[in-house]
Amino acid sequence: MTILAWCVAWLLDFIIGDPQNWPHPVRWIGNLISAVQRIIRRYCHSDRALRIGGAVMWIVVVGLTWAASWGVLVLAKSVHPWLGWVVEVWMIFTVLAGRCLANAAQDVERPLRAGDLAASREKLSWIVGRDTSQLQPQQINRAVVETVAENTVDGIIAPLFFLLLGGAPLAMAYKAVNTLDSMVGYKHEKYRAIGMVSARLDDVANFIPARLSWLLLGVAAFFMP
């Protein structure tokens, strides 16, 4: 049933994507990160203490995410195998972001095709971390391709990689790793120390998926019109 769960989850992501008002584990993980970070900052003030606290935060968040996912899945399966299957589908569905990426790219493309450069720049600014106010159409297209390719690793290839390695709980743990990096893995003053471990371990987690991505994207390019 696991293979079927993967297929159904992929189909759900393709059809409905990530509805904004639905409960989503990444939001819960984000809330956990914020809570743990507040506690660490309350007691850790030097850079060294913050680096240690950041390592503890990583262990707590990733560990709790894996343990909670595993526990919920085991509990659901103990109630009924089909309930376990539904929970597994839901978990896999939530770690995939293919439709979300496609929608984000199309939101930029539509006004660009219609000649509304300002709207296209604005939509692009939602998905990239650069100034888009002066970008021309060719630069906008390039930026969209770059960000979709980059986020394909985080949103599709890496979750599937860890899903194959350790099932839905490990894929959920990867999302915790990724969410930690997106929330605290920055080099500026506020996060440099506390986010150091999260940033580096996100690089480690993505090392193999990132290298698989260029191969898979290269193969996919042959099928593009």
Tab-separated table of N, CA, C and O in Angstrom, residues 12-13 16-28 90 93-94:
chain	number	residue	atom	x	y	z
A	12	LEU	N	-2.649	14.046	-5.540
A	12	LEU	CA	-3.310	15.108	-4.777
A	12	LEU	C	-2.538	16.421	-4.889
A	12	LEU	O	-3.132	17.494	-5.047
A	13	ASP	N	-1.224	16.333	-4.795
A	13	ASP	CA	-0.418	17.547	-4.929
A	13	ASP	C	-0.581	18.147	-6.318
A	13	ASP	O	-0.674	19.370	-6.471
A	16	ILE	N	-4.560	19.560	-6.330
A	16	ILE	CA	-5.019	20.628	-5.433
A	16	ILE	C	-3.887	21.437	-4.815
A	16	ILE	O	-4.129	22.498	-4.231
A	17	GLY	N	-2.663	20.964	-4.912
A	17	GLY	CA	-1.542	21.739	-4.391
A	17	GLY	C	-1.596	21.917	-2.884
A	17	GLY	O	-1.840	20.964	-2.146
A	18	ASP	N	-1.408	23.150	-2.442
A	18	ASP	CA	-1.324	23.449	-1.011
A	18	ASP	C	-2.354	24.516	-0.643
A	18	ASP	O	-2.022	25.707	-0.567
A	19	PRO	N	-3.610	24.123	-0.416
A	19	PRO	CA	-4.639	25.114	-0.052
A	19	PRO	C	-4.242	25.891	1.198
A	19	PRO	O	-3.820	25.305	2.198
A	20	GLN	N	-4.387	27.202	1.138
A	20	GLN	CA	-3.877	28.060	2.205
A	20	GLN	C	-4.530	27.809	3.555
A	20	GLN	O	-3.891	27.945	4.594
A	21	ASN	N	-5.794	27.483	3.569
A	21	ASN	CA	-6.514	27.364	4.836
A	21	ASN	C	-6.480	25.961	5.437
A	21	ASN	O	-7.055	25.733	6.496
A	22	TRP	N	-5.821	25.032	4.764
A	22	TRP	CA	-5.744	23.679	5.296
A	22	TRP	C	-4.649	23.592	6.358
A	22	TRP	O	-3.635	24.292	6.271
A	23	PRO	N	-4.835	22.738	7.364
A	23	PRO	CA	-3.752	22.545	8.346
A	23	PRO	C	-2.526	21.956	7.663
A	23	PRO	O	-2.651	21.081	6.794
A	24	HIS	N	-1.366	22.459	8.031
A	24	HIS	CA	-0.145	22.016	7.357
A	24	HIS	C	0.976	21.826	8.382
A	24	HIS	O	1.228	22.717	9.195
A	25	PRO	N	1.655	20.689	8.344
A	25	PRO	CA	2.722	20.420	9.320
A	25	PRO	C	3.836	21.462	9.323
A	25	PRO	O	4.433	21.715	10.368
A	26	VAL	N	4.135	22.049	8.173
A	26	VAL	CA	5.216	23.037	8.131
A	26	VAL	C	4.879	24.239	9.013
A	26	VAL	O	5.764	24.819	9.646
A	27	ARG	N	3.617	24.611	9.075
A	27	ARG	CA	3.218	25.708	9.965
A	27	ARG	C	3.433	25.309	11.421
A	27	ARG	O	3.888	26.114	12.239
A	28	TRP	N	3.120	24.062	11.742
A	28	TRP	CA	3.334	23.586	13.111
A	28	TRP	C	4.823	23.531	13.424
A	28	TRP	O	5.244	23.895	14.526
A	90	TRP	N	-1.551	11.640	3.599
A	90	TRP	CA	-1.593	13.052	4.003
A	90	TRP	C	-0.189	13.581	4.298
A	90	TRP	O	0.169	14.682	3.869
A	93	PHE	N	1.687	13.963	1.032
A	93	PHE	CA	1.079	15.081	0.311
A	93	PHE	C	1.598	16.422	0.828
A	93	PHE	O	1.887	17.341	0.054
A	94	THR	N	1.764	16.531	2.144
A	94	THR	CA	2.172	17.816	2.719
A	94	THR	C	3.642	18.140	2.499
A	94	THR	O	4.036	19.307	2.617
